[in-house]
XYZ file of N, CA and C in Angstrom:
738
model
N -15.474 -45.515 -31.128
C -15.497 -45.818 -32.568
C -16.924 -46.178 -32.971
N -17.100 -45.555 -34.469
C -18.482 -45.916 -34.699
C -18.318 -46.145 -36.071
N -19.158 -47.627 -36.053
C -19.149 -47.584 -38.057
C -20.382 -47.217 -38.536
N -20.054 -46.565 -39.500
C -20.735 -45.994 -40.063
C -21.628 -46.620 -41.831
N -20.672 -47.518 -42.535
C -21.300 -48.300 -43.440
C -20.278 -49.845 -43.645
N -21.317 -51.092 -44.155
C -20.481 -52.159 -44.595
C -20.516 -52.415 -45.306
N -19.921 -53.530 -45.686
C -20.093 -54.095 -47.106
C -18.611 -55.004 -47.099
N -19.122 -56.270 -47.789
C -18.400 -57.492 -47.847
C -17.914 -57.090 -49.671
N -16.398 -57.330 -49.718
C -15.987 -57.390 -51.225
C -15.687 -58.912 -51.542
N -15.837 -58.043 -53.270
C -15.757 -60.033 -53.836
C -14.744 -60.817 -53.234
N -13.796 -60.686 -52.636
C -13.345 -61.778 -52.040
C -12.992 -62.081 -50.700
N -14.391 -61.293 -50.011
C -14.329 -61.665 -48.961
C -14.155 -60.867 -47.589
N -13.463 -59.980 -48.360
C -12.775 -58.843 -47.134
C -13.952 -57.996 -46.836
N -14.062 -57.888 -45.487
C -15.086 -57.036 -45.013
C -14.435 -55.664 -44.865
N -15.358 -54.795 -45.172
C -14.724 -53.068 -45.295
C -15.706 -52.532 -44.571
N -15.481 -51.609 -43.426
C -16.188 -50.777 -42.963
C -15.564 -49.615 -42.876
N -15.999 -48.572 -42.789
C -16.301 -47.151 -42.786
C -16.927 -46.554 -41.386
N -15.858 -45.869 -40.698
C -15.914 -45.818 -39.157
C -15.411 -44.572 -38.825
N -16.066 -44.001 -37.736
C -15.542 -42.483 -37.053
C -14.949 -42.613 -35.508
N -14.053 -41.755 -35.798
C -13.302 -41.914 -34.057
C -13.037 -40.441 -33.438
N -14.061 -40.034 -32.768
C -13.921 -38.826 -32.509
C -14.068 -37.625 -33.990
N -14.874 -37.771 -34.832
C -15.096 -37.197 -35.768
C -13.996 -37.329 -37.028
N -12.822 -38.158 -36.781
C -12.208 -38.803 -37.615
C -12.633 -39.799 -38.940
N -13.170 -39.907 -39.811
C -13.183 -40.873 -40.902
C -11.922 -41.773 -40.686
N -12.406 -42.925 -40.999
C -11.643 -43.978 -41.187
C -12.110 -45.509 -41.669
N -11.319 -46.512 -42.167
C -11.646 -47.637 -42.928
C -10.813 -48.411 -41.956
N -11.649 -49.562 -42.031
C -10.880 -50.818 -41.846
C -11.660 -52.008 -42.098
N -10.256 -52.977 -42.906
C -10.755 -54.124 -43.307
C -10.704 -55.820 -42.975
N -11.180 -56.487 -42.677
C -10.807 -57.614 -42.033
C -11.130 -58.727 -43.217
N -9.625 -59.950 -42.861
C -10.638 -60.957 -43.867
C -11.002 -61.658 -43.342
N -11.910 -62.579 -43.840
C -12.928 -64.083 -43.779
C -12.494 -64.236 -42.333
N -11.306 -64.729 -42.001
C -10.669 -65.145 -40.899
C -11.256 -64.717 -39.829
N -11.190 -63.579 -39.612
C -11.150 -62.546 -38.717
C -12.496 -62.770 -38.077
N -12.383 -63.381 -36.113
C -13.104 -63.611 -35.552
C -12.732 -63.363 -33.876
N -13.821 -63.033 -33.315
C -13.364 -63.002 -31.674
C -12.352 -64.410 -31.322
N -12.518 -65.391 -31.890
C -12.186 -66.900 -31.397
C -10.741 -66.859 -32.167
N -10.598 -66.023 -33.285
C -9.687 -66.192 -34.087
C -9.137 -64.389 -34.704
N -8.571 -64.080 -33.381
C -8.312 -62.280 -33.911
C -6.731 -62.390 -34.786
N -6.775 -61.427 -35.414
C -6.023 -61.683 -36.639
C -4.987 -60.271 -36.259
N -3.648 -60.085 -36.813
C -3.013 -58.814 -36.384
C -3.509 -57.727 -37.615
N -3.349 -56.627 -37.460
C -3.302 -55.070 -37.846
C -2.087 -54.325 -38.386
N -2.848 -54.398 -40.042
C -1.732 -53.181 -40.324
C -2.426 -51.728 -40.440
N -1.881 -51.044 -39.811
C -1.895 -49.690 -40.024
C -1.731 -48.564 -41.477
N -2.367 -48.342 -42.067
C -2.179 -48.218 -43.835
C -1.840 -46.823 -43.313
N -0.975 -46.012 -43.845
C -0.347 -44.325 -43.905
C -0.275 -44.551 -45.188
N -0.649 -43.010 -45.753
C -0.679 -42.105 -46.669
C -0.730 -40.924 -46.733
N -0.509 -40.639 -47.982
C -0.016 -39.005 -48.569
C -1.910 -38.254 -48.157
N -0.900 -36.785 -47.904
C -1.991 -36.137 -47.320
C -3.058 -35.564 -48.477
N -3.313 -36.450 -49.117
C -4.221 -36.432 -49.948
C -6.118 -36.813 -50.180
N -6.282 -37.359 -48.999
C -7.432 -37.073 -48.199
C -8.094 -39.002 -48.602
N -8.750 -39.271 -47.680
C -8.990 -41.228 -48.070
C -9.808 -41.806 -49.241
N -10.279 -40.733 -49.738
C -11.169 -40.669 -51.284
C -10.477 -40.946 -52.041
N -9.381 -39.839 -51.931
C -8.612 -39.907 -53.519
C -7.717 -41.308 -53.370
N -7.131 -41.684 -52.189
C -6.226 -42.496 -51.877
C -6.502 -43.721 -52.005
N -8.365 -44.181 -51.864
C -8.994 -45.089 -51.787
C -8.799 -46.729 -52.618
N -8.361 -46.470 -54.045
C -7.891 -47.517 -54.827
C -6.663 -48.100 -54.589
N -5.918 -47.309 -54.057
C -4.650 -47.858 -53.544
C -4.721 -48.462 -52.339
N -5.646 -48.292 -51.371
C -5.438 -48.142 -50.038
C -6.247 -49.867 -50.121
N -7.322 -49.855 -50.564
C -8.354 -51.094 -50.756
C -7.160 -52.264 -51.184
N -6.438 -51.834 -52.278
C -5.978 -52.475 -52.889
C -4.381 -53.148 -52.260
N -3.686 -52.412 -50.960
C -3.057 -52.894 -50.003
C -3.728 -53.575 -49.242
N -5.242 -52.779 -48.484
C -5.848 -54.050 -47.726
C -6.235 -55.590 -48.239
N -6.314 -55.473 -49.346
C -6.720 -56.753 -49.930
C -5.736 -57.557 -49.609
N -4.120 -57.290 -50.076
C -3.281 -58.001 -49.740
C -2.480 -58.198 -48.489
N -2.750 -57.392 -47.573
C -2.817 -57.985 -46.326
C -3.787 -58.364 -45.632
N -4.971 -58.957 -46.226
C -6.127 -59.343 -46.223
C -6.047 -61.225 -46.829
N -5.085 -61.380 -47.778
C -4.614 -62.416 -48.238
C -3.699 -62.829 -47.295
N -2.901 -62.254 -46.939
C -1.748 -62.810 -45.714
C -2.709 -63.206 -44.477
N -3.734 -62.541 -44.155
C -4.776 -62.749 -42.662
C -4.479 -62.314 -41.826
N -4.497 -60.601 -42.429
C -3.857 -59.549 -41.452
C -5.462 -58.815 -41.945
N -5.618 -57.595 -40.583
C -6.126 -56.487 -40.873
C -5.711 -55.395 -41.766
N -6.478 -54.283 -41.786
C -5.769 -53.233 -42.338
C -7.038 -52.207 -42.223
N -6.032 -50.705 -42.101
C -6.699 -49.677 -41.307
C -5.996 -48.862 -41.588
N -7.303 -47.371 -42.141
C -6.713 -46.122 -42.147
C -7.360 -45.057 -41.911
N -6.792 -43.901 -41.046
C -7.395 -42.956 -40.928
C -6.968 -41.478 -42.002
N -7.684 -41.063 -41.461
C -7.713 -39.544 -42.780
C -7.080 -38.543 -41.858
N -5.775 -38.192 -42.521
C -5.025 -37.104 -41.643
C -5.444 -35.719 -41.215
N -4.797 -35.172 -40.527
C -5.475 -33.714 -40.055
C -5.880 -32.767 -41.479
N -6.421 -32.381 -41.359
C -6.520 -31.421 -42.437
C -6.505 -31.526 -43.917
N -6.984 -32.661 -43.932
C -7.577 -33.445 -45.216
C -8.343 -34.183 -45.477
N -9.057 -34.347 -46.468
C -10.220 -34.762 -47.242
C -11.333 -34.263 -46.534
N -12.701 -34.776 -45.822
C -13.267 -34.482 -45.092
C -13.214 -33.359 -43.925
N -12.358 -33.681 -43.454
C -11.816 -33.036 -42.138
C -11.344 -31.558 -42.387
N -11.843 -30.495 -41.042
C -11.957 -29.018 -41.165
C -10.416 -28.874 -41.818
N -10.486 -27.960 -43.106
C -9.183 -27.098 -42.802
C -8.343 -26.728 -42.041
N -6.770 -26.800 -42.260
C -5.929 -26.840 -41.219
C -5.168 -25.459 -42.242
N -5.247 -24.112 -42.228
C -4.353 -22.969 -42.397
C -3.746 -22.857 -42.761
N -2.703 -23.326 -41.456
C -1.387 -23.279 -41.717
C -0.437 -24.241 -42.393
N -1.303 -25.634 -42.510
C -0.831 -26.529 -43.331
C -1.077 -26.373 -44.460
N -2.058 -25.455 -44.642
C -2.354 -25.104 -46.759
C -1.369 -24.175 -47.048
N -1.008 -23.468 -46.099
C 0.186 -22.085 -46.483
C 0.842 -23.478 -46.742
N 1.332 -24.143 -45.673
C 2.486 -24.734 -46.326
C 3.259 -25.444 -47.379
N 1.619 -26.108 -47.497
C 1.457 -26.476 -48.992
C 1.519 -25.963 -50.037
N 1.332 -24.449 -49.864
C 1.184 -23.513 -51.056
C 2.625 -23.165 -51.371
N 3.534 -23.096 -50.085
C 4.365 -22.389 -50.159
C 5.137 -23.370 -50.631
N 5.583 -24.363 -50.338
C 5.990 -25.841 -51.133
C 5.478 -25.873 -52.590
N 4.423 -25.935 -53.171
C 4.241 -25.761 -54.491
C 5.072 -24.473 -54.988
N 4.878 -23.425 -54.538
C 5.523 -21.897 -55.094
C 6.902 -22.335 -55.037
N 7.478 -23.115 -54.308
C 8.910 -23.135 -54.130
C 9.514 -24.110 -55.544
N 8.693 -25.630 -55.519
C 9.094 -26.281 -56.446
C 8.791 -25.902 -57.995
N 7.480 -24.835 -58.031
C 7.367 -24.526 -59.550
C 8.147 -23.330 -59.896
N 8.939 -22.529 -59.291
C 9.742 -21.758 -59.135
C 11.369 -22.229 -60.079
N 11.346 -23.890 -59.173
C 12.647 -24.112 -59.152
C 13.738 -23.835 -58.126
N 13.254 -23.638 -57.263
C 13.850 -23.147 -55.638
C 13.994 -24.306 -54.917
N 15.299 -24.526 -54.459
C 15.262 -25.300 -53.021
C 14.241 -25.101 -52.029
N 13.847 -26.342 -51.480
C 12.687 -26.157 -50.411
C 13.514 -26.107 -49.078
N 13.716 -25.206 -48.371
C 14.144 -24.389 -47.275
C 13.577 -25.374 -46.224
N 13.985 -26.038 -45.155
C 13.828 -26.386 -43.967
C 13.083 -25.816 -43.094
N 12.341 -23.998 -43.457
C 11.154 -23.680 -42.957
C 9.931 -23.965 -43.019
N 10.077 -24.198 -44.897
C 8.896 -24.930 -45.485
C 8.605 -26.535 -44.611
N 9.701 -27.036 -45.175
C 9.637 -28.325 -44.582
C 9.487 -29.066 -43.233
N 9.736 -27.863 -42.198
C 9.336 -28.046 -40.928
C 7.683 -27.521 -40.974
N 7.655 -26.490 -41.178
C 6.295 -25.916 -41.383
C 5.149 -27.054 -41.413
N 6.080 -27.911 -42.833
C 4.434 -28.250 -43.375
C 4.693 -30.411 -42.985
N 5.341 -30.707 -42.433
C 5.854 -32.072 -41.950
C 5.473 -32.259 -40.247
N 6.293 -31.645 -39.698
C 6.716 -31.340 -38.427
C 5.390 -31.138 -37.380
N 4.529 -30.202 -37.653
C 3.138 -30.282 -37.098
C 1.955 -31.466 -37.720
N 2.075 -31.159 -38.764
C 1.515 -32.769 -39.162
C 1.657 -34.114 -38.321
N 2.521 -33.998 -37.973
C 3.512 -35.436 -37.240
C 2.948 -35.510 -35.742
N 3.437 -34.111 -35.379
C 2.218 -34.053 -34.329
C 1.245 -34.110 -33.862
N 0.211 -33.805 -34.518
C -0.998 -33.878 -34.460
C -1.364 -35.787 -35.241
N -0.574 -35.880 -35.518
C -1.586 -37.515 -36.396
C -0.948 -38.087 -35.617
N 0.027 -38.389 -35.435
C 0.352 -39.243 -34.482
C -0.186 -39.983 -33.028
N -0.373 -38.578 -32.636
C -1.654 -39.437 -31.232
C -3.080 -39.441 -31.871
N -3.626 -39.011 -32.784
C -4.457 -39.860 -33.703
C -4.475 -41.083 -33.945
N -3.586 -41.441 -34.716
C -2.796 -42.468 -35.260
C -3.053 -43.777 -33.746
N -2.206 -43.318 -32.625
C -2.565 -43.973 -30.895
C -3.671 -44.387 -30.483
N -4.829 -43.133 -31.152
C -5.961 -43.399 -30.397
C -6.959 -44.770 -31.695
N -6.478 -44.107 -32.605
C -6.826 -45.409 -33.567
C -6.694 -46.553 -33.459
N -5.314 -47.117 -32.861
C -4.566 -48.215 -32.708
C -5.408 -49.011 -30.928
N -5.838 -47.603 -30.479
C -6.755 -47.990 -29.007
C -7.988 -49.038 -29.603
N -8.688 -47.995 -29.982
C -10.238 -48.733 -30.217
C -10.284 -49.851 -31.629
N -9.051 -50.239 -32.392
C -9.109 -50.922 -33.017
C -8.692 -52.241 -32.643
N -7.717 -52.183 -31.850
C -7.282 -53.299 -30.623
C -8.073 -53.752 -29.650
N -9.270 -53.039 -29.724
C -10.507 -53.437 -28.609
C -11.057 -54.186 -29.351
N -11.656 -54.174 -30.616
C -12.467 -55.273 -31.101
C -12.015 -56.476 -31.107
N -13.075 -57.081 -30.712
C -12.765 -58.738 -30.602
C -11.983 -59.387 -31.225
N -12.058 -58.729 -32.645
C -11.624 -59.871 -34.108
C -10.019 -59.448 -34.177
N -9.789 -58.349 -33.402
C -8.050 -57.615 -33.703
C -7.472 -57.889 -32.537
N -6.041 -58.962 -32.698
C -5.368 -59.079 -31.761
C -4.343 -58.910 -31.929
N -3.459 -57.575 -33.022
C -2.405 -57.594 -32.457
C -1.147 -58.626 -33.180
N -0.202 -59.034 -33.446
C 0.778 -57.448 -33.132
C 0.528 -56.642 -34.496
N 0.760 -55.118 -34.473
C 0.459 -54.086 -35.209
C 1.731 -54.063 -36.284
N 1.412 -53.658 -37.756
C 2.739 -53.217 -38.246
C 2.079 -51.824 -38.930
N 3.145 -50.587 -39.090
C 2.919 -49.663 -40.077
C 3.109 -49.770 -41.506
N 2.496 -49.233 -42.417
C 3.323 -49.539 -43.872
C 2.502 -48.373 -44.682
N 3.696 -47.389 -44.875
C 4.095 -46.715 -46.037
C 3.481 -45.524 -45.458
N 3.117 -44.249 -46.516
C 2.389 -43.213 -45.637
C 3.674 -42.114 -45.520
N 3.092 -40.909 -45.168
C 4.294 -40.177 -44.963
C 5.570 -40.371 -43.751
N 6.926 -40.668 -44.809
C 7.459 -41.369 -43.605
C 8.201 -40.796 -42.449
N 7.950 -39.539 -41.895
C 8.289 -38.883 -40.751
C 6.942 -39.186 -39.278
N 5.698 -39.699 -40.127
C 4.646 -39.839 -39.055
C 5.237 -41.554 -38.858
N 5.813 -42.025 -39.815
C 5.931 -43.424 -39.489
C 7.354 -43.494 -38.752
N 7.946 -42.707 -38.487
C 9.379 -42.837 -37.764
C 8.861 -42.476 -36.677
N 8.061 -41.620 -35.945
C 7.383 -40.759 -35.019
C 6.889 -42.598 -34.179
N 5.896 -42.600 -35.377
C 5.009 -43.489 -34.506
C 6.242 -45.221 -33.946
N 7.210 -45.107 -34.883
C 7.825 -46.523 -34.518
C 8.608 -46.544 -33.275
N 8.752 -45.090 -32.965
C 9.540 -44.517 -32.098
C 8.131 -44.690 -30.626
N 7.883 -43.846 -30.813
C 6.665 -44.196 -29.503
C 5.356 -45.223 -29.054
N 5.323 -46.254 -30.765
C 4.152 -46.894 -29.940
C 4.868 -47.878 -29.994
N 4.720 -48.500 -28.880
C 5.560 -50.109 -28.831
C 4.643 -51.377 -29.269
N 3.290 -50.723 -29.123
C 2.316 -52.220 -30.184
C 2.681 -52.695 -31.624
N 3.521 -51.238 -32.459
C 3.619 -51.840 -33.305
C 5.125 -52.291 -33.795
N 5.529 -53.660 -33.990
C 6.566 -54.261 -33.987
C 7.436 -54.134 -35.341
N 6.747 -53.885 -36.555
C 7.519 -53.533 -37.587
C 7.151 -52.363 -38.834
N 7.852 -51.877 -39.491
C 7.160 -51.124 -40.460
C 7.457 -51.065 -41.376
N 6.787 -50.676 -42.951
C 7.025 -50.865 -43.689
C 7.189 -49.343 -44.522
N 8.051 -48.669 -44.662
C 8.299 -47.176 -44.904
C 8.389 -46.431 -46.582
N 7.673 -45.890 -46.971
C 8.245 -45.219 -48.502
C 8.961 -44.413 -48.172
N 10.094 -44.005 -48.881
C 11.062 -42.505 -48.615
C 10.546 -41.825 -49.908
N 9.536 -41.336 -49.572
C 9.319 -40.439 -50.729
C 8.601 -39.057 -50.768
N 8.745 -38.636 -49.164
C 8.407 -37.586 -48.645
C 9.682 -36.705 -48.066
N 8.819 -35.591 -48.394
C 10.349 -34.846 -47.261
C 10.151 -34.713 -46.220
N 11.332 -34.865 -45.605
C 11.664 -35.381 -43.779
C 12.730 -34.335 -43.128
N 12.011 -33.207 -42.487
C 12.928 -32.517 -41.718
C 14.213 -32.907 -41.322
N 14.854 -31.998 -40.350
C 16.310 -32.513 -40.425
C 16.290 -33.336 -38.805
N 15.141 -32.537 -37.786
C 15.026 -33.289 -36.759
C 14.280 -34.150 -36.804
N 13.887 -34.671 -37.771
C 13.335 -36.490 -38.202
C 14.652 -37.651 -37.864
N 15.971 -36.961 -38.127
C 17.063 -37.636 -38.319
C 17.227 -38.394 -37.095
N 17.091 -37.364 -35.641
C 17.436 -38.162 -34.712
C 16.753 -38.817 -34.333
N 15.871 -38.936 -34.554
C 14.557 -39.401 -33.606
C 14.348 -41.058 -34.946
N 15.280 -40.735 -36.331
C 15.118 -42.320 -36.564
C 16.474 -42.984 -36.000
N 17.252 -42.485 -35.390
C 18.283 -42.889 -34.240
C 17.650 -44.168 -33.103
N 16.516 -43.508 -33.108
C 15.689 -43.857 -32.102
C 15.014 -45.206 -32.531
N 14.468 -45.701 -33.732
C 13.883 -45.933 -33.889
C 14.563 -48.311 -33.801
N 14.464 -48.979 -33.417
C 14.642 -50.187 -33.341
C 13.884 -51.630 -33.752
N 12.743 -50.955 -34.294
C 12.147 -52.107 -34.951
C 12.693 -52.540 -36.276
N 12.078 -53.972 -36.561
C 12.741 -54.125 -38.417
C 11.936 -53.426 -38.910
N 12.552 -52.977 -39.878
C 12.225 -51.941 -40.870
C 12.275 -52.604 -42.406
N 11.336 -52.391 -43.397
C 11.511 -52.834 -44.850
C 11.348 -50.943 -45.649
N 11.856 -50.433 -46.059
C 11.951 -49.198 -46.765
C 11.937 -49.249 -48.105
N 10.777 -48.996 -48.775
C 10.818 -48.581 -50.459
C 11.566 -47.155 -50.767
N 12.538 -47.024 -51.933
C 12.792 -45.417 -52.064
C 12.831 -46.095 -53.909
N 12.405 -45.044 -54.392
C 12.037 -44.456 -55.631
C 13.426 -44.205 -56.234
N 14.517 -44.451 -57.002
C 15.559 -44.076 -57.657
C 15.722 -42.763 -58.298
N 15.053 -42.552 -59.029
C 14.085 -41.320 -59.781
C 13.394 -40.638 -59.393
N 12.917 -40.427 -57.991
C 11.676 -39.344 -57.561
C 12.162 -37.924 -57.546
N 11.322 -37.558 -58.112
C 11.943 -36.210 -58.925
C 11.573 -35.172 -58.167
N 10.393 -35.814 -56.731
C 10.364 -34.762 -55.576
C 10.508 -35.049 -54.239
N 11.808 -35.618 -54.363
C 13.016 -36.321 -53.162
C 14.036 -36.351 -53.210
N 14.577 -36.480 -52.475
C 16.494 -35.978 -52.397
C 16.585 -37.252 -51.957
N 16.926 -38.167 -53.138
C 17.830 -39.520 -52.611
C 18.931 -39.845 -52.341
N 19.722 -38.810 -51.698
C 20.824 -38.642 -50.773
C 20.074 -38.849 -49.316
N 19.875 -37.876 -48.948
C 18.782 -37.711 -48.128
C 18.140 -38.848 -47.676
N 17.762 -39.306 -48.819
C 16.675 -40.666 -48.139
C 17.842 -41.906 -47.909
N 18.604 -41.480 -48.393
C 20.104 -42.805 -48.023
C 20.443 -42.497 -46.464
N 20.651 -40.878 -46.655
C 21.913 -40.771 -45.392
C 19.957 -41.288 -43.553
N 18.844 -40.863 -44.495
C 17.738 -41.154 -43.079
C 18.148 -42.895 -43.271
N 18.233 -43.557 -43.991
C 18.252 -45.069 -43.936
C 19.115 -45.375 -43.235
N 20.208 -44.663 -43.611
C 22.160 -45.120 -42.733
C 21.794 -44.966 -41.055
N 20.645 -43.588 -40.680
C 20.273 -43.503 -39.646
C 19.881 -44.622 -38.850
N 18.277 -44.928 -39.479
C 17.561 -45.751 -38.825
C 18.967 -46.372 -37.885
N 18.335 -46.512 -36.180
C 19.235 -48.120 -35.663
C 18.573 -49.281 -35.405
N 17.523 -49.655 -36.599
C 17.420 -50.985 -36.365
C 18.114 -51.941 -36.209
N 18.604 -52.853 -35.938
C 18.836 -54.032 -36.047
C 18.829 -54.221 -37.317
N 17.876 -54.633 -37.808
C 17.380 -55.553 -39.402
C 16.280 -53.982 -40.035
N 17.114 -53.586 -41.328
C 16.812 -52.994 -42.060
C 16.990 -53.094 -43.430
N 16.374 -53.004 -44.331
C 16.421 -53.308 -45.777
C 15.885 -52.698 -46.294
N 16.694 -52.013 -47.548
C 16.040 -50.931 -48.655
C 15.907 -52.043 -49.856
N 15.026 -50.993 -50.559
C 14.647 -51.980 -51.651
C 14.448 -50.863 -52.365
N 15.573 -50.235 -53.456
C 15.144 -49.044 -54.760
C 15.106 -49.788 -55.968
N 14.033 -48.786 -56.378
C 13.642 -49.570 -57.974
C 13.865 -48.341 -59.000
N 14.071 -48.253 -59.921
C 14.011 -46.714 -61.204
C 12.780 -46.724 -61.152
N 13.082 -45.244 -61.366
C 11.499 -44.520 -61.797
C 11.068 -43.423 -61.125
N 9.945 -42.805 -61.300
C 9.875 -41.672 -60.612
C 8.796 -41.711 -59.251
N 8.406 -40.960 -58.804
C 7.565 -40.745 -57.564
C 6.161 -41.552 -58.074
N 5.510 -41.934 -58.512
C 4.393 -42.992 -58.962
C 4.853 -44.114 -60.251
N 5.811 -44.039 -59.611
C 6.007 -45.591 -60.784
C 6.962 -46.401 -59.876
N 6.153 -46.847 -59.154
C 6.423 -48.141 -57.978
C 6.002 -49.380 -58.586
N 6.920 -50.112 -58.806
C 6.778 -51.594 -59.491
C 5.699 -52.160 -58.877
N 4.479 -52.721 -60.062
C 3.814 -53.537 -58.912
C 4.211 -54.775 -57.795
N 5.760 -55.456 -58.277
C 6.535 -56.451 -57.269
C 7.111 -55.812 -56.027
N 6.894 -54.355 -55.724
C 7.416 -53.681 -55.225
C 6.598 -54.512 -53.587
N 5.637 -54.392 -53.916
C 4.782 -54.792 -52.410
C 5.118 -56.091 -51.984
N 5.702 -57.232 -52.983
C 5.769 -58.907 -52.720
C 6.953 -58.843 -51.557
N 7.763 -57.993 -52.078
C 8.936 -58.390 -50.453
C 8.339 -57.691 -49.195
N 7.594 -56.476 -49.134
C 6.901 -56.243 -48.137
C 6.251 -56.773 -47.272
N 5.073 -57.408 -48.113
C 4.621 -58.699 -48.157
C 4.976 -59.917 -47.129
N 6.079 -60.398 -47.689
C 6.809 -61.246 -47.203
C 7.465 -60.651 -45.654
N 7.489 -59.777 -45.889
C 8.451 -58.732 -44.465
C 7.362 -58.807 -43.162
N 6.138 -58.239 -43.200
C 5.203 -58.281 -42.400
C 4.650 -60.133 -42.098
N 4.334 -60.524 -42.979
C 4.214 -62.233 -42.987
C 5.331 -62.669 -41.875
N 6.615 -62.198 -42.212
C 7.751 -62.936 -41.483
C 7.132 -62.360 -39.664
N 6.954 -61.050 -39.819
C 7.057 -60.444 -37.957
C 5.811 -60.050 -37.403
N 4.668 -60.092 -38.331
C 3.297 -60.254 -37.808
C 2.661 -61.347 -37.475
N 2.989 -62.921 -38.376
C 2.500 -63.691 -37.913
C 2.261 -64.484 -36.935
């Protein structure tokens, strides 16, 4: 890992700008955050929309798990923003747009297509991130996920055992072999789903919830559509990570 620029924000939170194997990535620590005094890690996931565009939102979660006296950290997925073109993930994308401006059901080819390798590939990304960020002095651990596309976050709850809880949006589409593998999945879970998202099947995102076998799981739907997430939406989250990170 290498950082690449710093800078302290007004209240405190240190932000750096870091490469991992030619990866872009951010992470932020607050005041707290010391070798003598290492603080735990959240893992920030997002839409494959590249860490530029995502950036106001993303700052603006770290801040508040920056207030709790947590970390927070994100990398830039395959084949976005910075990072070389990925092909076959733009077909898929394309072909997903052609489908929904059409008015067409999105076919489980699409949706494997353009989910399914994604998942793959970020995911041990995602591992190797969670490596060299756990090495620094000031990060000790325990890890939570929160939000991000949520088939990489079922993936990852499923195989990395550092991180103990997550915090999930259902507001992506999730293949059908996502289903078993959140069978799999046993950490507490806090899940936002959108009532209204007008590009999600909230059946779908019920019958993946009924899945999950956590133990302790909790949905939390609000009205509205795919960007009109209450700003109270994050306070029980909030509270969720506070309860199993601290």
């Amino acid at each position: 890992m290498r950082f690449t620029t710093e800078q302290r924000l007004d209240d405190g939170v240190l932000e750096r700008e870091f490469t991992l194997d030619e990866i872009p990535g951010i992470l932020w620590t607050p005041e707290s955050a010391s070798p003598s005094a290492p603080v735990p890690l959240i893992l920030l996931g997002h839409p494959p929309l590249g860490l530029r565009t995502m950036y106001p939102r993303l700052v603006a979660r770290a801040r508040h798990a920056a207030a709790d006296g947590f970390a927070a950290a994100a990398i830039e997925l395959p084949g976005s923003g910075d990072r070389p073109r990925w092909p076959a993930l733009d077909q898929a994308r394309a072909d997903l747009r052609r489908a929904m401006a059409a008015g067409h059901p999105v076919d489980d080819e699409i949706v494997d297509a353009l989910i399914l390798s994604l998942v793959d590939k970020a995911v041990p990304e995602s591992r190797a991130a969670l490596d060299a960020l756990l090495a620094l002095p000031e990060i000790g651990g325990p890890v939570g996920y929160s939000g991000g596309v949520i088939s990489i976050g079922i993936r990852l709850a499923v195989v990395e055992p550092r991180i103990v809880a997550a915090g999930l949006f259902a507001g992506s589409l999730v293949p059908r072999a996502m289903f078993e593998e959140a069978r799999q999945v046993t950490i507490p879970l806090y899940v936002l789903l959108q009532w209204d998202d007008e590009g999600n099947d909230r059946q779908a995102s019920l019958d993946l919830f009924d899945a999950f076998g956590s133990e302790e799981k909790t949905l939390q739907a609000n009205m509205g559509g795919h960007t009109g997430v209450p700003p109270y939406a994050g306070d029980g989250a909030g509270r969720f990570f506070a309860r199993h990170l601290s």
